[in-house]
Amino acid sequence: MTPARARASLLPLAATVVWTAAVLSCAGSSGPEVSFFAAERQYRFDFFDTPEECEAHQPPDFHINCFQWIDFFPTGRVEMVVTDIINPGEYTIRGSRVALSFGSTPELPSRLELALSADETTLTEVDTGRVWTLWSES
């Protein structure tokens, strides 16, 4: 093979390398990477300041929830309980924004956007300002 022919055979390879680098550099500039929480976690929105206050507000022969909760799973699955119904959905994290999406349910909007605090102890609903707090059994 002549040197000219060898150079010519490298042109398609060089073009592929340049094209791949361009695509990867553009993909990297589209914003923060999408991720999920590394471990299962639950955030709660409390209706009352204390469990005793919640119990004091219970009607006879009926129990109302003292809080609402959102369970996040490392697979991207989410479950949100507003009343007594578990509403399944999906979530993604992009930077400090957590986007939840749900199927058709009368209890929830199809999409909910939350702002994650830097220490990940709270989520704040972007539209309403409602604050959900990371829950721990300890």
C-alpha atoms as a PDB file:
ATOM      1  CA  MET A   1       0.000   0.000   0.000  1.00  0.00           C
ATOM      2  CA  THR A   2       1.363   3.393  -0.939  1.00  0.00           C
ATOM      3  CA  PRO A   3       1.681   6.147   1.646  1.00  0.00           C
ATOM      4  CA  ALA A   4      -0.984   8.206  -0.162  1.00  0.00           C
ATOM      5  CA  ARG A   5      -3.390   5.299  -0.131  1.00  0.00           C
ATOM      6  CA  ALA A   6      -2.697   4.655   3.582  1.00  0.00           C
ATOM      7  CA  ARG A   7      -3.519   8.299   4.403  1.00  0.00           C
ATOM      8  CA  ALA A   8      -6.708   8.088   2.358  1.00  0.00           C
ATOM      9  CA  SER A   9      -7.846   4.970   4.231  1.00  0.00           C
ATOM     10  CA  LEU A  10      -7.464   6.824   7.540  1.00  0.00           C
ATOM     11  CA  LEU A  11      -9.804   9.666   6.501  1.00  0.00           C
ATOM     12  CA  PRO A  12     -13.064   7.837   7.360  1.00  0.00           C
ATOM     13  CA  LEU A  13     -11.632   6.881  10.752  1.00  0.00           C
ATOM     14  CA  ALA A  14     -10.521  10.468  11.422  1.00  0.00           C
ATOM     15  CA  ALA A  15     -13.929  11.801  10.403  1.00  0.00           C
ATOM     16  CA  THR A  16     -15.618   9.337  12.772  1.00  0.00           C
ATOM     17  CA  VAL A  17     -13.390  10.386  15.664  1.00  0.00           C
ATOM     18  CA  VAL A  18     -14.069  14.099  15.041  1.00  0.00           C
ATOM     19  CA  TRP A  19     -17.845  13.497  14.736  1.00  0.00           C
ATOM     20  CA  THR A  20     -17.920  11.422  17.968  1.00  0.00           C
ATOM     21  CA  ALA A  21     -15.978  14.076  19.880  1.00  0.00           C
ATOM     22  CA  ALA A  22     -18.361  16.779  18.650  1.00  0.00           C
ATOM     23  CA  VAL A  23     -21.438  14.796  19.678  1.00  0.00           C
ATOM     24  CA  LEU A  24     -20.032  13.998  23.116  1.00  0.00           C
ATOM     25  CA  SER A  25     -19.010  17.581  23.761  1.00  0.00           C
ATOM     26  CA  CYS A  26     -22.481  18.819  22.829  1.00  0.00           C
ATOM     27  CA  ALA A  27     -24.150  16.167  24.987  1.00  0.00           C
ATOM     28  CA  GLY A  28     -22.067  17.234  27.958  1.00  0.00           C
ATOM     29  CA  SER A  29     -23.117  20.860  27.673  1.00  0.00           C
ATOM     30  CA  SER A  30     -26.864  20.236  27.860  1.00  0.00           C
ATOM     31  CA  GLY A  31     -26.944  20.617  31.650  1.00  0.00           C
ATOM     32  CA  PRO A  32     -26.512  18.517  34.769  1.00  0.00           C
ATOM     33  CA  GLU A  33     -26.620  14.751  34.463  1.00  0.00           C
ATOM     34  CA  VAL A  34     -29.874  12.941  35.286  1.00  0.00           C
ATOM     35  CA  SER A  35     -29.646  10.735  38.371  1.00  0.00           C
ATOM     36  CA  PHE A  36     -31.607   9.040  41.172  1.00  0.00           C
ATOM     37  CA  PHE A  37     -31.145   8.853  44.939  1.00  0.00           C
ATOM     38  CA  ALA A  38     -28.524   6.210  45.791  1.00  0.00           C
ATOM     39  CA  ALA A  39     -30.691   4.626  48.513  1.00  0.00           C
ATOM     40  CA  GLU A  40     -34.367   4.505  49.377  1.00  0.00           C
ATOM     41  CA  ARG A  41     -35.578   7.544  51.278  1.00  0.00           C
ATOM     42  CA  GLN A  42     -38.808   9.148  52.441  1.00  0.00           C
ATOM     43  CA  TYR A  43     -39.811  12.803  52.690  1.00  0.00           C
ATOM     44  CA  ARG A  44     -42.834  13.909  54.716  1.00  0.00           C
ATOM     45  CA  PHE A  45     -45.130  16.894  54.890  1.00  0.00           C
ATOM     46  CA  ASP A  46     -46.581  17.154  58.405  1.00  0.00           C
ATOM     47  CA  PHE A  47     -50.047  18.609  58.967  1.00  0.00           C
ATOM     48  CA  PHE A  48     -49.390  19.036  62.709  1.00  0.00           C
ATOM     49  CA  ASP A  49     -46.426  20.101  64.804  1.00  0.00           C
ATOM     50  CA  THR A  50     -46.545  17.081  67.135  1.00  0.00           C
ATOM     51  CA  PRO A  51     -48.105  13.608  67.189  1.00  0.00           C
ATOM     52  CA  GLU A  52     -50.158  14.693  70.207  1.00  0.00           C
ATOM     53  CA  GLU A  53     -51.639  17.613  68.252  1.00  0.00           C
ATOM     54  CA  CYS A  54     -52.550  15.227  65.439  1.00  0.00           C
ATOM     55  CA  GLU A  55     -54.254  12.818  67.865  1.00  0.00           C
ATOM     56  CA  ALA A  56     -56.192  15.703  69.445  1.00  0.00           C
ATOM     57  CA  HIS A  57     -57.629  16.576  66.012  1.00  0.00           C
ATOM     58  CA  GLN A  58     -58.853  13.065  65.184  1.00  0.00           C
ATOM     59  CA  PRO A  59     -62.624  12.802  64.763  1.00  0.00           C
ATOM     60  CA  PRO A  60     -64.399   9.953  66.578  1.00  0.00           C
ATOM     61  CA  ASP A  61     -64.537   6.619  64.695  1.00  0.00           C
ATOM     62  CA  PHE A  62     -62.336   7.941  61.875  1.00  0.00           C
ATOM     63  CA  HIS A  63     -58.615   8.549  61.427  1.00  0.00           C
ATOM     64  CA  ILE A  64     -57.098  11.296  59.320  1.00  0.00           C
ATOM     65  CA  ASN A  65     -53.481  11.211  58.217  1.00  0.00           C
ATOM     66  CA  CYS A  66     -51.092  13.291  60.259  1.00  0.00           C
ATOM     67  CA  PHE A  67     -48.766  13.691  57.275  1.00  0.00           C
ATOM     68  CA  GLN A  68     -48.292  12.975  53.578  1.00  0.00           C
ATOM     69  CA  TRP A  69     -45.201  11.210  52.258  1.00  0.00           C
ATOM     70  CA  ILE A  70     -43.103  10.536  49.194  1.00  0.00           C
ATOM     71  CA  ASP A  71     -40.978   7.384  48.940  1.00  0.00           C
ATOM     72  CA  PHE A  72     -38.057   7.519  46.506  1.00  0.00           C
ATOM     73  CA  PHE A  73     -36.345   4.351  45.241  1.00  0.00           C
ATOM     74  CA  PRO A  74     -32.877   4.121  43.631  1.00  0.00           C
ATOM     75  CA  THR A  75     -34.496   2.674  40.480  1.00  0.00           C
ATOM     76  CA  GLY A  76     -36.216   5.966  39.612  1.00  0.00           C
ATOM     77  CA  ARG A  77     -39.560   4.791  40.989  1.00  0.00           C
ATOM     78  CA  VAL A  78     -41.507   7.032  43.375  1.00  0.00           C
ATOM     79  CA  GLU A  79     -44.635   6.519  45.492  1.00  0.00           C
ATOM     80  CA  MET A  80     -46.578   9.481  46.856  1.00  0.00           C
ATOM     81  CA  VAL A  81     -49.326   9.119  49.450  1.00  0.00           C
ATOM     82  CA  VAL A  82     -51.670  12.081  49.676  1.00  0.00           C
ATOM     83  CA  THR A  83     -54.701  10.430  51.299  1.00  0.00           C
ATOM     84  CA  ASP A  84     -54.609   6.659  51.801  1.00  0.00           C
ATOM     85  CA  ILE A  85     -53.820   5.868  48.179  1.00  0.00           C
ATOM     86  CA  ILE A  86     -50.310   4.978  47.036  1.00  0.00           C
ATOM     87  CA  ASN A  87     -49.743   6.880  43.787  1.00  0.00           C
ATOM     88  CA  PRO A  88     -46.883   5.291  41.805  1.00  0.00           C
ATOM     89  CA  GLY A  89     -44.747   7.271  39.412  1.00  0.00           C
ATOM     90  CA  GLU A  90     -41.215   8.007  38.289  1.00  0.00           C
ATOM     91  CA  TYR A  91     -38.676  10.665  39.201  1.00  0.00           C
ATOM     92  CA  THR A  92     -35.401  12.085  37.989  1.00  0.00           C
ATOM     93  CA  ILE A  93     -32.864  14.385  39.599  1.00  0.00           C
ATOM     94  CA  ARG A  94     -31.120  16.997  37.468  1.00  0.00           C
ATOM     95  CA  GLY A  95     -28.885  19.246  39.522  1.00  0.00           C
ATOM     96  CA  SER A  96     -30.978  20.442  42.470  1.00  0.00           C
ATOM     97  CA  ARG A  97     -34.334  19.789  40.759  1.00  0.00           C
ATOM     98  CA  VAL A  98     -36.352  16.636  41.336  1.00  0.00           C
ATOM     99  CA  ALA A  99     -39.058  16.017  38.732  1.00  0.00           C
ATOM    100  CA  LEU A 100     -41.873  13.608  39.575  1.00  0.00           C
ATOM    101  CA  SER A 101     -44.286  12.284  36.969  1.00  0.00           C
ATOM    102  CA  PHE A 102     -47.440  10.320  37.652  1.00  0.00           C
ATOM    103  CA  GLY A 103     -49.982   8.582  35.496  1.00  0.00           C
ATOM    104  CA  SER A 104     -53.616   9.562  35.558  1.00  0.00           C
ATOM    105  CA  THR A 105     -54.720  10.151  39.144  1.00  0.00           C
ATOM    106  CA  PRO A 106     -57.294  12.591  40.534  1.00  0.00           C
ATOM    107  CA  GLU A 107     -55.134  13.204  43.624  1.00  0.00           C
ATOM    108  CA  LEU A 108     -52.029  14.573  41.913  1.00  0.00           C
ATOM    109  CA  PRO A 109     -50.907  16.619  38.954  1.00  0.00           C
ATOM    110  CA  SER A 110     -49.255  14.567  36.216  1.00  0.00           C
ATOM    111  CA  ARG A 111     -45.952  16.351  36.926  1.00  0.00           C
ATOM    112  CA  LEU A 112     -44.509  17.868  40.083  1.00  0.00           C
ATOM    113  CA  GLU A 113     -41.222  19.756  40.377  1.00  0.00           C
ATOM    114  CA  LEU A 114     -39.315  19.993  43.648  1.00  0.00           C
ATOM    115  CA  ALA A 115     -36.155  21.866  44.659  1.00  0.00           C
ATOM    116  CA  LEU A 116     -33.678  19.742  46.622  1.00  0.00           C
ATOM    117  CA  SER A 117     -31.785  21.539  49.387  1.00  0.00           C
ATOM    118  CA  ALA A 118     -27.977  21.411  49.307  1.00  0.00           C
ATOM    119  CA  ASP A 119     -27.895  19.059  52.315  1.00  0.00           C
ATOM    120  CA  GLU A 120     -30.756  16.960  50.815  1.00  0.00           C
ATOM    121  CA  THR A 121     -32.859  17.244  53.997  1.00  0.00           C
ATOM    122  CA  THR A 122     -35.742  19.112  52.370  1.00  0.00           C
ATOM    123  CA  LEU A 123     -37.655  19.225  49.107  1.00  0.00           C
ATOM    124  CA  THR A 124     -39.616  22.369  48.269  1.00  0.00           C
ATOM    125  CA  GLU A 125     -42.474  22.293  45.763  1.00  0.00           C
ATOM    126  CA  VAL A 126     -41.560  24.856  43.118  1.00  0.00           C
ATOM    127  CA  ASP A 127     -45.169  25.917  42.447  1.00  0.00           C
ATOM    128  CA  THR A 128     -46.504  26.084  46.027  1.00  0.00           C
ATOM    129  CA  GLY A 129     -43.487  26.461  48.333  1.00  0.00           C
ATOM    130  CA  ARG A 130     -44.650  23.454  50.403  1.00  0.00           C
ATOM    131  CA  VAL A 131     -41.641  21.938  52.212  1.00  0.00           C
ATOM    132  CA  TRP A 132     -41.155  18.184  52.556  1.00  0.00           C
ATOM    133  CA  THR A 133     -38.646  17.003  55.183  1.00  0.00           C
ATOM    134  CA  LEU A 134     -36.398  13.944  55.024  1.00  0.00           C
ATOM    135  CA  TRP A 135     -37.771  11.426  57.500  1.00  0.00           C
ATOM    136  CA  SER A 136     -35.711   9.181  59.702  1.00  0.00           C
ATOM    137  CA  GLU A 137     -36.977   6.615  62.230  1.00  0.00           C
ATOM    138  CA  SER A 138     -34.269   7.567  64.711  1.00  0.00           C
END
